[in-house]
């Protein structure tokens, strides 16, 4: 290519880099602002957009998630946009490094999720089951989160209904949460066991699906069911990240020639 063509290509890619990262920067700022709004005044947010959850703690968790994602996007967008506009090798290299770290983390998380599912279940069982026994029914926010999860996912406990054996809730109510018996009360050990195996009369036919399994198994099943969509989204994000790193490295190298 002639010098003029090379400069034209460089300018075009530089402008695209600026616009793309400007969009990321604005998106990050929006998410950060919404996250702060939800954190500071979650009730007003729910009044405007509807009651998305009956758990205030869930709203707080969503706020933290939005704040973290928004802050990351702000940093990435700033480094890419300002680095390209100022033709700063330092900022472009920082942009490349941040995106590369995120890309590696995503790949590592995917590998762990695929290879160490059994290990993850074992670790979660060791961490979550004692909390269920101790806090479910005693801590209002913790109880609300699990009630919503078990109702929406149609599951019971982390592994199954036995997670509530010898728990605070079982000692107080002499039974299991109604989600373990497909919202039927009282939920005793016989009915919970039948529901877990799908032998109860209400399971045939059942609109939501039987048996009532543990939430970890149900969530894994949902992920497997939607693996195609999740994989497509993940592949699209990975492709964007690779393209962003390639463009930033191209600009970085072309600055030496300039």
PDB file of C-alpha atoms in Angstrom:
ATOM      1  CA  UNK A   1       0.000   0.000   0.000  1.00  0.00           C
ATOM      2  CA  UNK A   2       1.043   3.586  -0.630  1.00  0.00           C
ATOM      3  CA  UNK A   3       1.832   5.892   2.271  1.00  0.00           C
ATOM      4  CA  UNK A   4      -1.466   7.714   1.743  1.00  0.00           C
ATOM      5  CA  UNK A   5      -3.446   4.451   1.777  1.00  0.00           C
ATOM      6  CA  UNK A   6      -1.687   3.316   4.950  1.00  0.00           C
ATOM      7  CA  UNK A   7      -2.452   6.651   6.633  1.00  0.00           C
ATOM      8  CA  UNK A   8      -6.063   6.452   5.501  1.00  0.00           C
ATOM      9  CA  UNK A   9      -6.391   2.947   6.918  1.00  0.00           C
ATOM     10  CA  UNK A  10      -4.761   4.027  10.169  1.00  0.00           C
ATOM     11  CA  UNK A  11      -7.105   7.014  10.490  1.00  0.00           C
ATOM     12  CA  UNK A  12     -10.188   4.907   9.778  1.00  0.00           C
ATOM     13  CA  UNK A  13      -9.261   2.283  12.364  1.00  0.00           C
ATOM     14  CA  UNK A  14      -8.377   5.007  14.859  1.00  0.00           C
ATOM     15  CA  UNK A  15     -11.802   6.664  14.424  1.00  0.00           C
ATOM     16  CA  UNK A  16     -13.576   3.293  14.766  1.00  0.00           C
ATOM     17  CA  UNK A  17     -11.543   2.591  17.905  1.00  0.00           C
ATOM     18  CA  UNK A  18     -12.557   5.943  19.375  1.00  0.00           C
ATOM     19  CA  UNK A  19     -16.262   5.518  18.560  1.00  0.00           C
ATOM     20  CA  UNK A  20     -16.394   1.929  19.771  1.00  0.00           C
ATOM     21  CA  UNK A  21     -14.748   2.713  23.078  1.00  0.00           C
ATOM     22  CA  UNK A  22     -16.779   5.897  23.474  1.00  0.00           C
ATOM     23  CA  UNK A  23     -19.888   3.705  23.318  1.00  0.00           C
ATOM     24  CA  UNK A  24     -18.346   1.379  25.935  1.00  0.00           C
ATOM     25  CA  UNK A  25     -17.454   4.372  28.128  1.00  0.00           C
ATOM     26  CA  UNK A  26     -21.000   5.775  27.950  1.00  0.00           C
ATOM     27  CA  UNK A  27     -22.503   2.339  28.639  1.00  0.00           C
ATOM     28  CA  UNK A  28     -20.233   1.937  31.644  1.00  0.00           C
ATOM     29  CA  UNK A  29     -21.189   5.365  32.942  1.00  0.00           C
ATOM     30  CA  UNK A  30     -24.874   4.507  32.558  1.00  0.00           C
ATOM     31  CA  UNK A  31     -24.524   1.196  34.401  1.00  0.00           C
ATOM     32  CA  UNK A  32     -22.467   2.838  37.126  1.00  0.00           C
ATOM     33  CA  UNK A  33     -25.070   5.571  37.568  1.00  0.00           C
ATOM     34  CA  UNK A  34     -27.939   3.094  37.713  1.00  0.00           C
ATOM     35  CA  UNK A  35     -26.002   0.946  40.171  1.00  0.00           C
ATOM     36  CA  UNK A  36     -25.382   3.888  42.481  1.00  0.00           C
ATOM     37  CA  UNK A  37     -29.038   4.909  42.180  1.00  0.00           C
ATOM     38  CA  UNK A  38     -30.247   1.423  43.105  1.00  0.00           C
ATOM     39  CA  UNK A  39     -27.772   1.275  46.001  1.00  0.00           C
ATOM     40  CA  UNK A  40     -28.733   4.678  47.405  1.00  0.00           C
ATOM     41  CA  UNK A  41     -32.463   4.702  46.636  1.00  0.00           C
ATOM     42  CA  UNK A  42     -33.559   1.199  45.712  1.00  0.00           C
ATOM     43  CA  UNK A  43     -37.205   1.801  46.685  1.00  0.00           C
ATOM     44  CA  UNK A  44     -37.643   4.636  44.177  1.00  0.00           C
ATOM     45  CA  UNK A  45     -36.036   2.493  41.491  1.00  0.00           C
ATOM     46  CA  UNK A  46     -38.518  -0.311  42.179  1.00  0.00           C
ATOM     47  CA  UNK A  47     -41.467   2.108  42.172  1.00  0.00           C
ATOM     48  CA  UNK A  48     -40.517   3.364  38.713  1.00  0.00           C
ATOM     49  CA  UNK A  49     -39.566   0.071  37.087  1.00  0.00           C
ATOM     50  CA  UNK A  50     -41.772  -2.293  39.061  1.00  0.00           C
ATOM     51  CA  UNK A  51     -41.114  -4.749  41.827  1.00  0.00           C
ATOM     52  CA  UNK A  52     -38.473  -7.009  40.325  1.00  0.00           C
ATOM     53  CA  UNK A  53     -37.832  -8.716  43.620  1.00  0.00           C
ATOM     54  CA  UNK A  54     -39.339  -8.789  47.079  1.00  0.00           C
ATOM     55  CA  UNK A  55     -35.878  -9.015  48.600  1.00  0.00           C
ATOM     56  CA  UNK A  56     -34.139  -5.726  49.366  1.00  0.00           C
ATOM     57  CA  UNK A  57     -30.842  -7.557  49.694  1.00  0.00           C
ATOM     58  CA  UNK A  58     -31.170  -8.826  46.148  1.00  0.00           C
ATOM     59  CA  UNK A  59     -31.576  -5.217  44.978  1.00  0.00           C
ATOM     60  CA  UNK A  60     -28.408  -4.279  46.856  1.00  0.00           C
ATOM     61  CA  UNK A  61     -26.540  -7.175  45.227  1.00  0.00           C
ATOM     62  CA  UNK A  62     -27.744  -6.084  41.801  1.00  0.00           C
ATOM     63  CA  UNK A  63     -26.514  -2.573  42.622  1.00  0.00           C
ATOM     64  CA  UNK A  64     -23.023  -3.835  43.469  1.00  0.00           C
ATOM     65  CA  UNK A  65     -22.961  -5.902  40.268  1.00  0.00           C
ATOM     66  CA  UNK A  66     -23.943  -2.891  38.153  1.00  0.00           C
ATOM     67  CA  UNK A  67     -21.363  -0.698  39.889  1.00  0.00           C
ATOM     68  CA  UNK A  68     -18.538  -3.202  39.314  1.00  0.00           C
ATOM     69  CA  UNK A  69     -19.430  -3.838  35.662  1.00  0.00           C
ATOM     70  CA  UNK A  70     -19.948  -0.125  35.027  1.00  0.00           C
ATOM     71  CA  UNK A  71     -16.591   0.773  36.571  1.00  0.00           C
ATOM     72  CA  UNK A  72     -14.782  -1.856  34.490  1.00  0.00           C
ATOM     73  CA  UNK A  73     -16.436  -0.634  31.287  1.00  0.00           C
ATOM     74  CA  UNK A  74     -15.586   2.969  32.191  1.00  0.00           C
ATOM     75  CA  UNK A  75     -11.914   2.101  32.581  1.00  0.00           C
ATOM     76  CA  UNK A  76     -11.788   0.067  29.374  1.00  0.00           C
ATOM     77  CA  UNK A  77     -13.677   2.712  27.397  1.00  0.00           C
ATOM     78  CA  UNK A  78     -11.498   5.535  28.694  1.00  0.00           C
ATOM     79  CA  UNK A  79      -8.227   3.751  27.973  1.00  0.00           C
ATOM     80  CA  UNK A  80      -9.296   2.761  24.460  1.00  0.00           C
ATOM     81  CA  UNK A  81     -10.951   6.031  23.480  1.00  0.00           C
ATOM     82  CA  UNK A  82      -8.454   8.454  24.986  1.00  0.00           C
ATOM     83  CA  UNK A  83      -5.482   6.279  24.059  1.00  0.00           C
ATOM     84  CA  UNK A  84      -6.538   6.174  20.399  1.00  0.00           C
ATOM     85  CA  UNK A  85      -7.434   9.869  20.288  1.00  0.00           C
ATOM     86  CA  UNK A  86      -4.119  10.951  21.840  1.00  0.00           C
ATOM     87  CA  UNK A  87      -2.206   8.181  20.064  1.00  0.00           C
ATOM     88  CA  UNK A  88      -0.721   7.203  23.399  1.00  0.00           C
ATOM     89  CA  UNK A  89       1.247   3.956  23.308  1.00  0.00           C
ATOM     90  CA  UNK A  90       1.078   3.693  27.089  1.00  0.00           C
ATOM     91  CA  UNK A  91      -2.728   3.912  27.229  1.00  0.00           C
ATOM     92  CA  UNK A  92      -3.137   1.577  24.266  1.00  0.00           C
ATOM     93  CA  UNK A  93      -0.925  -1.007  25.950  1.00  0.00           C
ATOM     94  CA  UNK A  94      -2.901  -0.607  29.182  1.00  0.00           C
ATOM     95  CA  UNK A  95      -6.127  -1.099  27.218  1.00  0.00           C
ATOM     96  CA  UNK A  96      -4.694  -4.235  25.605  1.00  0.00           C
ATOM     97  CA  UNK A  97      -3.555  -5.566  28.990  1.00  0.00           C
ATOM     98  CA  UNK A  98      -6.894  -4.986  30.732  1.00  0.00           C
ATOM     99  CA  UNK A  99      -8.881  -6.647  27.927  1.00  0.00           C
ATOM    100  CA  UNK A 100      -6.386  -9.533  27.832  1.00  0.00           C
ATOM    101  CA  UNK A 101      -6.725 -10.077  31.596  1.00  0.00           C
ATOM    102  CA  UNK A 102     -10.528 -10.115  31.312  1.00  0.00           C
ATOM    103  CA  UNK A 103     -10.338 -12.503  28.348  1.00  0.00           C
ATOM    104  CA  UNK A 104      -8.027 -14.895  30.230  1.00  0.00           C
ATOM    105  CA  UNK A 105     -10.288 -14.746  33.303  1.00  0.00           C
ATOM    106  CA  UNK A 106     -13.339 -15.607  31.178  1.00  0.00           C
ATOM    107  CA  UNK A 107     -11.558 -18.538  29.533  1.00  0.00           C
ATOM    108  CA  UNK A 108     -10.355 -19.787  32.914  1.00  0.00           C
ATOM    109  CA  UNK A 109     -13.876 -19.496  34.369  1.00  0.00           C
ATOM    110  CA  UNK A 110     -15.297 -21.435  31.407  1.00  0.00           C
ATOM    111  CA  UNK A 111     -12.691 -24.194  31.787  1.00  0.00           C
ATOM    112  CA  UNK A 112     -13.319 -24.464  35.524  1.00  0.00           C
ATOM    113  CA  UNK A 113     -17.086 -24.550  34.952  1.00  0.00           C
ATOM    114  CA  UNK A 114     -16.754 -27.346  32.386  1.00  0.00           C
ATOM    115  CA  UNK A 115     -14.058 -29.455  34.025  1.00  0.00           C
ATOM    116  CA  UNK A 116     -14.607 -28.977  37.738  1.00  0.00           C
ATOM    117  CA  UNK A 117     -18.407 -29.048  38.018  1.00  0.00           C
ATOM    118  CA  UNK A 118     -18.199 -31.843  40.580  1.00  0.00           C
ATOM    119  CA  UNK A 119     -15.579 -29.974  42.586  1.00  0.00           C
ATOM    120  CA  UNK A 120     -17.726 -26.821  42.496  1.00  0.00           C
ATOM    121  CA  UNK A 121     -20.705 -28.804  43.807  1.00  0.00           C
ATOM    122  CA  UNK A 122     -18.585 -30.235  46.633  1.00  0.00           C
ATOM    123  CA  UNK A 123     -17.252 -26.800  47.602  1.00  0.00           C
ATOM    124  CA  UNK A 124     -20.701 -25.219  47.460  1.00  0.00           C
ATOM    125  CA  UNK A 125     -22.139 -28.028  49.555  1.00  0.00           C
ATOM    126  CA  UNK A 126     -19.484 -27.463  52.197  1.00  0.00           C
ATOM    127  CA  UNK A 127     -20.094 -23.714  52.244  1.00  0.00           C
ATOM    128  CA  UNK A 128     -23.813 -23.287  51.587  1.00  0.00           C
ATOM    129  CA  UNK A 129     -25.373 -26.242  53.423  1.00  0.00           C
ATOM    130  CA  UNK A 130     -24.194 -25.078  56.890  1.00  0.00           C
ATOM    131  CA  UNK A 131     -25.583 -21.614  56.109  1.00  0.00           C
ATOM    132  CA  UNK A 132     -28.940 -23.108  55.136  1.00  0.00           C
ATOM    133  CA  UNK A 133     -29.089 -25.022  58.389  1.00  0.00           C
ATOM    134  CA  UNK A 134     -28.121 -22.010  60.465  1.00  0.00           C
ATOM    135  CA  UNK A 135     -29.699 -18.999  58.723  1.00  0.00           C
ATOM    136  CA  UNK A 136     -32.728 -20.194  56.762  1.00  0.00           C
ATOM    137  CA  UNK A 137     -35.756 -19.123  58.757  1.00  0.00           C
ATOM    138  CA  UNK A 138     -33.624 -17.120  61.181  1.00  0.00           C
ATOM    139  CA  UNK A 139     -32.188 -14.443  58.874  1.00  0.00           C
ATOM    140  CA  UNK A 140     -34.988 -12.648  56.994  1.00  0.00           C
ATOM    141  CA  UNK A 141     -32.926 -11.450  54.016  1.00  0.00           C
ATOM    142  CA  UNK A 142     -31.200 -14.831  53.594  1.00  0.00           C
ATOM    143  CA  UNK A 143     -34.559 -16.612  53.816  1.00  0.00           C
ATOM    144  CA  UNK A 144     -36.174 -14.323  51.233  1.00  0.00           C
ATOM    145  CA  UNK A 145     -33.360 -14.891  48.742  1.00  0.00           C
ATOM    146  CA  UNK A 146     -33.655 -18.673  49.065  1.00  0.00           C
ATOM    147  CA  UNK A 147     -37.458 -18.590  48.939  1.00  0.00           C
ATOM    148  CA  UNK A 148     -37.354 -16.616  45.683  1.00  0.00           C
ATOM    149  CA  UNK A 149     -34.653 -18.885  44.236  1.00  0.00           C
ATOM    150  CA  UNK A 150     -36.447 -22.113  45.182  1.00  0.00           C
ATOM    151  CA  UNK A 151     -39.800 -20.828  43.917  1.00  0.00           C
ATOM    152  CA  UNK A 152     -38.524 -19.472  40.597  1.00  0.00           C
ATOM    153  CA  UNK A 153     -36.173 -22.360  39.810  1.00  0.00           C
ATOM    154  CA  UNK A 154     -38.587 -24.964  41.241  1.00  0.00           C
ATOM    155  CA  UNK A 155     -36.006 -26.546  43.504  1.00  0.00           C
ATOM    156  CA  UNK A 156     -35.337 -27.336  47.149  1.00  0.00           C
ATOM    157  CA  UNK A 157     -32.109 -26.691  49.056  1.00  0.00           C
ATOM    158  CA  UNK A 158     -28.727 -26.860  47.378  1.00  0.00           C
ATOM    159  CA  UNK A 159     -28.627 -30.653  46.880  1.00  0.00           C
ATOM    160  CA  UNK A 160     -32.143 -31.691  48.012  1.00  0.00           C
ATOM    161  CA  UNK A 161     -34.584 -31.423  50.910  1.00  0.00           C
ATOM    162  CA  UNK A 162     -32.162 -33.161  53.307  1.00  0.00           C
ATOM    163  CA  UNK A 163     -30.107 -29.946  53.424  1.00  0.00           C
ATOM    164  CA  UNK A 164     -32.742 -28.740  55.906  1.00  0.00           C
ATOM    165  CA  UNK A 165     -32.398 -31.707  58.252  1.00  0.00           C
ATOM    166  CA  UNK A 166     -31.383 -30.617  61.771  1.00  0.00           C
ATOM    167  CA  UNK A 167     -31.712 -26.992  60.675  1.00  0.00           C
ATOM    168  CA  UNK A 168     -33.132 -23.990  62.510  1.00  0.00           C
ATOM    169  CA  UNK A 169     -36.162 -24.024  60.196  1.00  0.00           C
ATOM    170  CA  UNK A 170     -36.825 -27.735  60.709  1.00  0.00           C
ATOM    171  CA  UNK A 171     -36.557 -27.405  64.490  1.00  0.00           C
ATOM    172  CA  UNK A 172     -38.965 -24.438  64.513  1.00  0.00           C
ATOM    173  CA  UNK A 173     -41.558 -25.757  62.032  1.00  0.00           C
ATOM    174  CA  UNK A 174     -41.039 -29.527  62.306  1.00  0.00           C
ATOM    175  CA  UNK A 175     -40.965 -29.776  58.536  1.00  0.00           C
ATOM    176  CA  UNK A 176     -39.432 -28.494  55.336  1.00  0.00           C
ATOM    177  CA  UNK A 177     -39.995 -25.308  53.313  1.00  0.00           C
ATOM    178  CA  UNK A 178     -43.142 -25.605  51.190  1.00  0.00           C
ATOM    179  CA  UNK A 179     -41.025 -25.314  48.002  1.00  0.00           C
ATOM    180  CA  UNK A 180     -39.719 -28.812  48.799  1.00  0.00           C
ATOM    181  CA  UNK A 181     -43.288 -30.100  48.466  1.00  0.00           C
ATOM    182  CA  UNK A 182     -44.279 -28.097  45.390  1.00  0.00           C
ATOM    183  CA  UNK A 183     -45.780 -25.308  47.544  1.00  0.00           C
ATOM    184  CA  UNK A 184     -47.981 -27.761  49.479  1.00  0.00           C
ATOM    185  CA  UNK A 185     -48.194 -27.549  53.243  1.00  0.00           C
ATOM    186  CA  UNK A 186     -47.434 -29.073  55.641  1.00  0.00           C
ATOM    187  CA  UNK A 187     -44.265 -30.355  54.017  1.00  0.00           C
ATOM    188  CA  UNK A 188     -43.161 -33.376  56.036  1.00  0.00           C
ATOM    189  CA  UNK A 189     -40.342 -35.806  55.387  1.00  0.00           C
ATOM    190  CA  UNK A 190     -42.565 -38.337  53.603  1.00  0.00           C
ATOM    191  CA  UNK A 191     -43.994 -35.844  51.131  1.00  0.00           C
ATOM    192  CA  UNK A 192     -40.601 -34.179  50.580  1.00  0.00           C
ATOM    193  CA  UNK A 193     -39.008 -37.557  49.835  1.00  0.00           C
ATOM    194  CA  UNK A 194     -41.801 -38.453  47.401  1.00  0.00           C
ATOM    195  CA  UNK A 195     -41.448 -35.096  45.657  1.00  0.00           C
ATOM    196  CA  UNK A 196     -37.676 -35.533  45.411  1.00  0.00           C
ATOM    197  CA  UNK A 197     -38.210 -38.875  43.644  1.00  0.00           C
ATOM    198  CA  UNK A 198     -41.227 -37.709  41.616  1.00  0.00           C
ATOM    199  CA  UNK A 199     -43.470 -40.370  43.180  1.00  0.00           C
ATOM    200  CA  UNK A 200     -46.061 -38.018  44.681  1.00  0.00           C
ATOM    201  CA  UNK A 201     -49.489 -38.039  43.022  1.00  0.00           C
ATOM    202  CA  UNK A 202     -49.267 -34.297  42.245  1.00  0.00           C
ATOM    203  CA  UNK A 203     -46.253 -34.930  40.015  1.00  0.00           C
ATOM    204  CA  UNK A 204     -48.296 -36.721  37.350  1.00  0.00           C
ATOM    205  CA  UNK A 205     -48.792 -34.667  35.274  1.00  0.00           C
ATOM    206  CA  UNK A 206     -46.816 -31.664  36.516  1.00  0.00           C
ATOM    207  CA  UNK A 207     -46.613 -28.352  34.576  1.00  0.00           C
ATOM    208  CA  UNK A 208     -43.297 -27.318  36.074  1.00  0.00           C
ATOM    209  CA  UNK A 209     -41.591 -30.695  35.917  1.00  0.00           C
ATOM    210  CA  UNK A 210     -40.857 -33.278  38.589  1.00  0.00           C
ATOM    211  CA  UNK A 211     -39.076 -34.339  40.707  1.00  0.00           C
ATOM    212  CA  UNK A 212     -38.240 -31.379  42.958  1.00  0.00           C
ATOM    213  CA  UNK A 213     -34.450 -31.448  42.819  1.00  0.00           C
ATOM    214  CA  UNK A 214     -31.731 -29.435  44.498  1.00  0.00           C
ATOM    215  CA  UNK A 215     -31.155 -25.899  43.209  1.00  0.00           C
ATOM    216  CA  UNK A 216     -27.597 -26.636  42.074  1.00  0.00           C
ATOM    217  CA  UNK A 217     -28.789 -29.472  39.824  1.00  0.00           C
ATOM    218  CA  UNK A 218     -31.693 -27.416  38.491  1.00  0.00           C
ATOM    219  CA  UNK A 219     -29.490 -24.428  37.683  1.00  0.00           C
ATOM    220  CA  UNK A 220     -27.000 -26.725  35.916  1.00  0.00           C
ATOM    221  CA  UNK A 221     -29.878 -28.201  33.920  1.00  0.00           C
ATOM    222  CA  UNK A 222     -31.058 -24.718  32.935  1.00  0.00           C
ATOM    223  CA  UNK A 223     -27.523 -23.829  31.840  1.00  0.00           C
ATOM    224  CA  UNK A 224     -27.263 -27.021  29.758  1.00  0.00           C
ATOM    225  CA  UNK A 225     -30.669 -26.363  28.210  1.00  0.00           C
ATOM    226  CA  UNK A 226     -29.593 -22.875  27.158  1.00  0.00           C
ATOM    227  CA  UNK A 227     -25.990 -23.829  26.403  1.00  0.00           C
ATOM    228  CA  UNK A 228     -26.340 -22.852  22.746  1.00  0.00           C
ATOM    229  CA  UNK A 229     -27.502 -19.329  23.513  1.00  0.00           C
ATOM    230  CA  UNK A 230     -24.967 -18.896  26.328  1.00  0.00           C
ATOM    231  CA  UNK A 231     -22.190 -20.241  24.109  1.00  0.00           C
ATOM    232  CA  UNK A 232     -23.159 -17.911  21.271  1.00  0.00           C
ATOM    233  CA  UNK A 233     -23.157 -14.884  23.550  1.00  0.00           C
ATOM    234  CA  UNK A 234     -19.819 -15.916  25.082  1.00  0.00           C
ATOM    235  CA  UNK A 235     -18.311 -16.473  21.620  1.00  0.00           C
ATOM    236  CA  UNK A 236     -19.547 -13.051  20.482  1.00  0.00           C
ATOM    237  CA  UNK A 237     -18.041 -11.332  23.527  1.00  0.00           C
ATOM    238  CA  UNK A 238     -14.763 -13.222  23.043  1.00  0.00           C
ATOM    239  CA  UNK A 239     -14.661 -12.201  19.369  1.00  0.00           C
ATOM    240  CA  UNK A 240     -15.174  -8.540  20.297  1.00  0.00           C
ATOM    241  CA  UNK A 241     -12.416  -8.751  22.883  1.00  0.00           C
ATOM    242  CA  UNK A 242     -10.002 -10.359  20.417  1.00  0.00           C
ATOM    243  CA  UNK A 243     -10.873  -7.731  17.786  1.00  0.00           C
ATOM    244  CA  UNK A 244     -10.360  -4.936  20.322  1.00  0.00           C
ATOM    245  CA  UNK A 245      -6.956  -6.308  21.305  1.00  0.00           C
ATOM    246  CA  UNK A 246      -5.961  -6.721  17.647  1.00  0.00           C
ATOM    247  CA  UNK A 247      -6.985  -3.146  16.787  1.00  0.00           C
ATOM    248  CA  UNK A 248      -5.213  -1.675  19.818  1.00  0.00           C
ATOM    249  CA  UNK A 249      -2.040  -3.605  18.964  1.00  0.00           C
ATOM    250  CA  UNK A 250      -2.282  -2.464  15.327  1.00  0.00           C
ATOM    251  CA  UNK A 251      -2.496   1.176  16.400  1.00  0.00           C
ATOM    252  CA  UNK A 252       0.326   0.624  18.902  1.00  0.00           C
ATOM    253  CA  UNK A 253       2.628  -0.797  16.202  1.00  0.00           C
ATOM    254  CA  UNK A 254       1.667   1.796  13.600  1.00  0.00           C
ATOM    255  CA  UNK A 255       2.616   4.602  16.003  1.00  0.00           C
ATOM    256  CA  UNK A 256       6.233   3.399  15.751  1.00  0.00           C
ATOM    257  CA  UNK A 257       6.116   3.760  11.979  1.00  0.00           C
ATOM    258  CA  UNK A 258       4.657   7.240  12.264  1.00  0.00           C
TER     259      UNK A 258
END
